[in-house]
Coordinates of C-alpha atoms in Angstrom, one line a residue:
X76 CA 0.0 0.0 0.0
X77 CA 1.4 3.4 -1.0
X78 CA 1.5 6.1 1.6
X79 CA 0.6 9.5 0.3
X80 CA 3.2 12.2 0.8
X81 CA 2.2 15.9 1.3
X82 CA 2.7 18.3 -1.6
X83 CA 5.6 20.8 -1.3
X84 CA 3.3 23.6 -1.7
X85 CA 1.0 22.4 1.2
X86 CA 3.1 22.4 4.3
X87 CA 2.4 19.8 6.8
X88 CA 0.8 20.7 10.1
X89 CA 3.4 18.7 12.0
X90 CA 6.3 20.5 10.3
X91 CA 4.8 24.0 10.8
X92 CA 4.2 23.6 14.5
X93 CA 6.9 25.4 16.6
X94 CA 7.6 23.9 20.1
X95 CA 6.6 26.1 23.0
X96 CA 10.1 26.0 24.5
X97 CA 11.6 27.4 21.4
X98 CA 9.4 30.6 21.3
X99 CA 11.5 33.7 21.6
X100 CA 9.1 35.3 24.0
X101 CA 9.2 32.3 26.2
X102 CA 13.0 32.1 26.2
X103 CA 13.2 35.8 27.0
X104 CA 10.7 35.4 29.7
X105 CA 12.4 32.4 31.2
X106 CA 16.1 33.3 30.8
X107 CA 15.9 37.1 30.7
X108 CA 18.0 37.3 27.5
X109 CA 15.8 39.5 25.5
X110 CA 17.4 42.9 24.4
X111 CA 14.7 44.9 26.3
X112 CA 15.3 42.9 29.5
X113 CA 19.1 43.3 29.3
X114 CA 18.7 47.1 28.7
X115 CA 16.4 47.4 31.7
X116 CA 18.9 45.5 33.9
X117 CA 21.8 47.7 32.7
X118 CA 19.9 50.8 33.3
X119 CA 18.9 49.6 36.8
X120 CA 22.5 48.8 37.6
X121 CA 23.7 52.1 36.5
X122 CA 21.0 53.8 38.6
X123 CA 21.8 51.8 41.7
X124 CA 25.5 52.7 41.3
X125 CA 24.8 56.4 40.9
X126 CA 22.4 56.3 43.9
X127 CA 25.0 54.5 46.0
X128 CA 27.7 57.0 45.2
X129 CA 25.3 59.8 46.0
X130 CA 24.5 58.2 49.3
X131 CA 28.1 57.7 50.1
X132 CA 29.0 61.4 49.2
X133 CA 26.2 62.6 51.4
X134 CA 27.2 60.4 54.2
X135 CA 30.9 61.6 53.9
X136 CA 29.8 65.2 53.9
X137 CA 27.8 64.7 57.1
X138 CA 30.8 63.0 58.8
X139 CA 33.1 65.8 57.6
X140 CA 30.8 68.5 59.0
X141 CA 30.7 66.7 62.3
X142 CA 34.5 66.4 62.3
X143 CA 34.9 70.1 61.6
X144 CA 32.5 70.9 64.4
X145 CA 34.5 68.7 66.8
X146 CA 37.8 70.3 65.8
X147 CA 36.3 73.7 66.5
X148 CA 35.3 72.6 70.0
X149 CA 38.7 71.2 70.5
X150 CA 40.3 74.6 69.7
X151 CA 38.1 76.3 72.2
X152 CA 38.6 73.8 74.9
X153 CA 42.3 73.7 74.3
X154 CA 42.8 77.4 75.1
X155 CA 40.7 77.5 78.3
X156 CA 41.7 74.1 79.5
X157 CA 45.5 74.8 79.9
X158 CA 44.7 78.3 81.5
X159 CA 43.4 76.3 84.5
X160 CA 46.9 74.8 85.2
X161 CA 48.3 76.6 88.3
X162 CA 51.6 78.5 87.7
X163 CA 52.9 81.5 86.1
X164 CA 55.2 81.0 83.1
X165 CA 57.3 84.1 83.8
X166 CA 58.0 82.9 87.3
X167 CA 58.8 79.4 86.1
X168 CA 61.3 80.5 83.6
X169 CA 63.0 83.0 86.0
X170 CA 63.1 80.7 89.0
X171 CA 67.0 80.6 89.2
X172 CA 67.5 84.2 88.0
X173 CA 67.1 87.2 90.3
X174 CA 64.6 89.6 88.6
X175 CA 62.7 92.6 89.7
X176 CA 58.9 93.0 89.5
X177 CA 59.3 95.5 86.6
X178 CA 61.2 92.9 84.7
X179 CA 58.5 90.3 85.3
X180 CA 55.9 92.8 84.0
X181 CA 58.0 93.3 80.9
X182 CA 58.3 89.6 80.4
X183 CA 54.5 89.2 80.7
X184 CA 53.9 91.9 78.1
X185 CA 56.3 90.2 75.7
X186 CA 54.5 86.8 76.2
X187 CA 51.2 88.6 75.8
X188 CA 50.0 87.4 79.2
X189 CA 49.0 90.9 80.3
X190 CA 46.1 91.2 77.9
X191 CA 42.5 90.3 78.7
X192 CA 41.6 86.6 78.4
X193 CA 39.1 87.3 75.6
X194 CA 41.7 89.2 73.5
X195 CA 44.2 86.3 74.0
X196 CA 41.5 83.8 72.9
X197 CA 40.7 85.7 69.7
X198 CA 44.4 86.0 68.8
X199 CA 44.8 82.3 69.5
X200 CA 41.9 81.4 67.2
X201 CA 43.1 83.6 64.3
X202 CA 46.6 82.3 64.6
X203 CA 45.4 78.7 64.6
X204 CA 43.4 79.4 61.4
X205 CA 46.7 80.5 59.8
X206 CA 48.3 77.2 61.2
X207 CA 50.5 79.4 63.5
X208 CA 50.7 77.7 66.9
X209 CA 52.8 80.4 68.4
X210 CA 56.3 80.5 69.9
X211 CA 57.5 78.4 72.7
X212 CA 58.3 80.2 75.9
X213 CA 61.1 77.9 76.8
X214 CA 62.8 77.0 73.5
X215 CA 62.1 80.5 71.9
X216 CA 61.2 78.7 68.6
X217 CA 58.0 78.3 66.7
X218 CA 55.9 75.4 67.9
X219 CA 55.4 74.1 64.4
X220 CA 59.1 73.6 64.2
X221 CA 59.3 71.7 67.5
X222 CA 56.4 69.5 66.5
X223 CA 58.1 68.8 63.1
X224 CA 61.2 67.6 64.8
X225 CA 59.3 65.4 67.3
X226 CA 56.6 63.9 65.1
X227 CA 59.1 61.6 63.3
X228 CA 60.2 59.6 66.4
X229 CA 56.6 59.4 67.5
X230 CA 55.4 58.0 64.1
X231 CA 58.3 55.5 64.2
X232 CA 57.3 54.2 67.7
X233 CA 53.6 54.3 67.2
X234 CA 53.7 52.9 63.6
X235 CA 56.0 50.0 64.5
X236 CA 54.0 49.2 67.7
X237 CA 50.7 49.3 65.9
X238 CA 51.8 47.1 63.1
X239 CA 53.1 44.5 65.6
X240 CA 50.0 44.8 67.8
X241 CA 47.6 44.4 64.9
X242 CA 49.4 41.4 63.4
X243 CA 49.8 39.7 66.8
X244 CA 46.3 40.4 68.0
X245 CA 44.6 39.3 64.7
X246 CA 46.7 36.1 64.5
X247 CA 46.0 35.1 68.2
X248 CA 42.3 36.1 67.9
X249 CA 41.8 34.0 64.8
X250 CA 43.5 31.0 66.3
X251 CA 41.7 31.4 69.7
X252 CA 38.3 31.7 68.1
X253 CA 38.8 28.7 65.7
X254 CA 39.8 26.5 68.7
X255 CA 37.3 28.1 71.1
X256 CA 37.6 26.8 74.6
X257 CA 41.0 25.2 74.2
X258 CA 44.2 25.7 76.0
X259 CA 45.6 28.3 73.5
X260 CA 42.3 30.2 73.8
X261 CA 42.4 30.4 77.6
X262 CA 46.1 31.2 77.8
X263 CA 46.2 33.9 75.1
X264 CA 43.0 35.5 76.2
X265 CA 44.0 35.6 79.9
X266 CA 47.4 37.0 79.0
X267 CA 46.0 39.7 76.9
X268 CA 43.5 40.8 79.4
X269 CA 46.2 40.9 82.1
X270 CA 48.6 43.0 80.1
X271 CA 45.7 45.3 79.0
X272 CA 44.8 46.0 82.6
X273 CA 48.4 46.9 83.6
X274 CA 49.2 50.6 83.7
X275 CA 51.6 51.6 80.8
X276 CA 54.1 53.5 82.8
X277 CA 54.3 50.7 85.4
X278 CA 55.0 48.1 82.8
X279 CA 57.5 50.4 81.1
X280 CA 59.4 50.9 84.3
X281 CA 59.4 47.2 85.1
X282 CA 60.9 46.3 81.7
X283 CA 63.3 49.2 82.0
X284 CA 64.6 47.9 85.3
X285 CA 64.8 44.2 84.2
X286 CA 66.1 44.4 80.6
X287 CA 67.9 47.7 80.5
X288 CA 69.4 48.3 84.0
X289 CA 69.7 44.6 84.7
X290 CA 68.2 42.5 87.5
X291 CA 70.5 40.2 89.6
X292 CA 72.6 38.0 87.2
X293 CA 70.7 39.3 84.2
X294 CA 72.7 42.0 82.5
X295 CA 71.2 45.0 80.8
X296 CA 70.5 44.2 77.3
X297 CA 68.9 47.4 76.0
X298 CA 69.6 51.1 76.3
X299 CA 67.9 52.9 79.2
X300 CA 66.8 56.1 77.5
X301 CA 66.7 58.1 74.2
X302 CA 66.5 57.2 70.6
X303 CA 70.2 57.1 69.9
X304 CA 73.6 57.5 71.7
X305 CA 75.9 60.5 71.3
X306 CA 78.5 58.2 69.4
X307 CA 75.8 56.6 67.2
X308 CA 77.3 55.0 64.1
X309 CA 76.5 56.2 60.6
X310 CA 75.3 54.5 57.5
X311 CA 73.3 51.2 57.7
X312 CA 74.5 50.5 61.2
X313 CA 72.5 53.5 62.3
X314 CA 69.2 51.8 61.6
X315 CA 70.3 48.9 63.7
X316 CA 71.3 51.3 66.4
X317 CA 67.9 53.0 66.4
X318 CA 66.2 49.6 66.3
X319 CA 68.1 48.5 69.4
X320 CA 66.8 51.6 71.3
X321 CA 63.3 51.0 69.9
X322 CA 62.8 47.4 71.2
X323 CA 61.7 48.2 74.9
X324 CA 59.4 51.2 74.1
X325 CA 57.8 49.2 71.3
X326 CA 57.4 46.2 73.4
X327 CA 55.7 48.2 76.1
X328 CA 53.3 49.8 73.7
X329 CA 52.4 46.5 72.0
X330 CA 51.8 44.7 75.3
X331 CA 49.1 47.1 76.3
X332 CA 47.5 47.6 72.9
X333 CA 47.3 44.2 71.2
X334 CA 44.6 42.8 73.5
X335 CA 41.8 44.9 72.0
X336 CA 42.6 43.6 68.5
X337 CA 42.7 40.0 69.8
X338 CA 39.4 40.3 71.6
X339 CA 37.6 42.0 68.7
X340 CA 38.9 39.5 66.2
X341 CA 38.0 36.6 68.4
X342 CA 34.4 37.7 69.0
X343 CA 33.8 38.6 65.4
X344 CA 35.2 35.3 64.2
X345 CA 33.1 33.3 66.8
X346 CA 30.0 35.1 65.4
X347 CA 30.9 34.2 61.8
X348 CA 31.6 30.5 62.6
X349 CA 28.0 30.0 63.4
X350 CA 26.7 31.4 60.2
X351 CA 25.1 29.2 57.5
X352 CA 27.7 29.9 54.8
X353 CA 30.4 28.4 57.0
X354 CA 28.4 25.3 57.5
X355 CA 27.8 25.0 53.8
X356 CA 31.4 25.3 53.0
X357 CA 32.2 22.6 55.5
X358 CA 29.4 20.4 54.0
X359 CA 31.0 20.7 50.6
X360 CA 34.1 19.0 51.9
X361 CA 36.5 22.0 52.0
X362 CA 39.5 21.7 54.3
X363 CA 39.2 23.5 57.6
X364 CA 42.0 25.8 56.8
X365 CA 40.3 26.8 53.6
X366 CA 37.0 27.4 55.3
X367 CA 38.8 29.7 57.8
X368 CA 41.1 31.5 55.4
X369 CA 38.8 31.9 52.4
X370 CA 35.3 32.3 54.0
X371 CA 35.3 33.1 57.7
X372 CA 38.3 35.4 58.3
X373 CA 37.6 37.9 55.5
X374 CA 34.1 38.5 56.8
X375 CA 35.4 38.8 60.4
X376 CA 38.1 41.4 59.5
X377 CA 35.6 44.3 59.1
X378 CA 35.3 45.2 62.7
X379 CA 39.0 44.9 63.3
X380 CA 39.9 47.1 60.3
X381 CA 37.6 49.7 61.6
X382 CA 39.1 49.5 65.0
X383 CA 42.6 50.0 63.5
X384 CA 41.6 53.3 62.1
X385 CA 39.8 54.3 65.2
X386 CA 42.7 53.5 67.5
X387 CA 45.5 55.2 65.7
X388 CA 44.8 58.6 67.3
X389 CA 44.4 57.0 70.7
X390 CA 47.7 55.1 70.4
X391 CA 49.4 58.4 69.6
X392 CA 48.0 59.8 72.8
X393 CA 48.8 56.6 74.8
X394 CA 52.4 56.8 73.7
X395 CA 52.9 59.8 76.0
X396 CA 53.7 57.7 79.0
X397 CA 55.9 55.3 77.0
X398 CA 57.9 58.2 75.6
X399 CA 58.3 59.7 79.1
X400 CA 59.5 56.5 80.7
X401 CA 62.0 55.8 78.0
X402 CA 62.9 59.5 77.3
X403 CA 61.9 58.8 73.7
X404 CA 62.2 62.2 71.9
X405 CA 58.7 62.3 70.6
X406 CA 55.6 64.4 70.9
X407 CA 54.7 62.8 74.3
X408 CA 57.9 63.8 75.9
X409 CA 57.6 67.3 74.5
X410 CA 54.1 67.6 76.0
X411 CA 55.3 66.5 79.4
X412 CA 58.2 68.8 79.4
X413 CA 55.8 71.7 78.4
X414 CA 53.6 71.0 81.4
X415 CA 56.4 71.7 83.8
X416 CA 56.6 75.3 82.5
X417 CA 53.8 75.6 81.9
X418 CA 54.5 76.4 78.2
X419 CA 51.1 77.2 76.9
X420 CA 52.0 77.3 73.2
X421 CA 53.6 74.0 73.2
X422 CA 50.9 72.3 75.3
X423 CA 48.2 73.8 73.0
X424 CA 49.9 72.7 69.9
X425 CA 50.6 69.1 70.8
X426 CA 47.2 68.6 72.4
X427 CA 45.4 69.9 69.4
X428 CA 47.5 67.7 67.1
X429 CA 46.6 64.6 69.0
X430 CA 42.9 65.5 69.2
X431 CA 42.7 66.3 65.4
X432 CA 44.4 62.9 64.7
X433 CA 41.8 61.1 66.8
X434 CA 38.8 63.0 65.1
X435 CA 40.3 62.4 61.6
X436 CA 40.8 58.7 62.1
X437 CA 37.4 58.2 63.6
X438 CA 35.8 60.0 60.7
X439 CA 37.9 57.9 58.3
X440 CA 36.8 54.8 60.2
X441 CA 33.1 55.6 59.8
X442 CA 33.5 56.3 56.0
X443 CA 35.5 53.1 55.4
X444 CA 33.0 51.0 57.4
X445 CA 30.2 52.5 55.3
X446 CA 32.1 51.5 52.1
X447 CA 33.1 48.0 53.1
X448 CA 29.9 46.8 54.8
X449 CA 26.9 46.5 52.3
X450 CA 24.5 46.2 55.2
X451 CA 25.4 49.8 56.3
X452 CA 25.2 51.1 52.7
X453 CA 21.7 49.7 52.3
X454 CA 20.5 51.0 55.6

């Protein structure tokens, strides 16, 4: 029996029927691959990006305005705060020199201390706006020059100590959290809390007596004071010479600072360990080190990074006692020496510098936290 074939001019119903899954509209609806859908998605992404940058700029401007207001309040408080310190600079600087009352009055006029307090304050604000911090009563030099000479040793001490403290605290915090409740966790946390509670100057004096002056059969291994000796070598050996003087001050600063980074990193990582994505990574068969290094630790770093920015200014202020104990020629030692005068110009300049550093770093920490954390950006 012959089976009839359809004519070429008359297409078959079966051949002309298009499957539903092959319909362009269906594919575009299912996979979002249509030109209109792609254009809408690209436009939405560009709009979200512009909106996010706009919110970030608005947030940064608000924080900048708050920082400027805080700096203005610091300038006002700086002037009146140090006027409450008892003592007359003219009498302090002529203590060992016989002078007459007329000579004291002349010295007060030269220092500008005979003018009304309001006039002194207005002159102080105008000079501060011009970045003129005045002239030191004791050194007879501009305060900006004195700060410029002392800021280098302070940055060396604080920068080295902060780098070591952050690295040590984050490493111990990560290991203590990953082995929560173990021996390392108990020993490291207890040691850090103990050192954090010790007064900085007391720990500095203890290390100075044991490792610099020597205790019993233990000889002195490190210098007792200063950043360098009078007969300091030149060339590459000078760096080793300064590093030898830096060991004890840096060790003292690290011992009282690294605990906060350990505790923050530990608590942040403990919170991340209980998250679902860590459980999923472990269920996939990833090694424990990979789960910690590639998944848990990067998410736990955010609070620690923010703390680093916030604590930079406070560490500069906390280095005052370390510099005083070890006679380290930085801003802290300059500030302590100015209090003995009292040298108003030096005290005001160093105090404002530390306060401005704290305000700037706190503002930068807020902005960085806003950039890094998507939860804050979407809030």
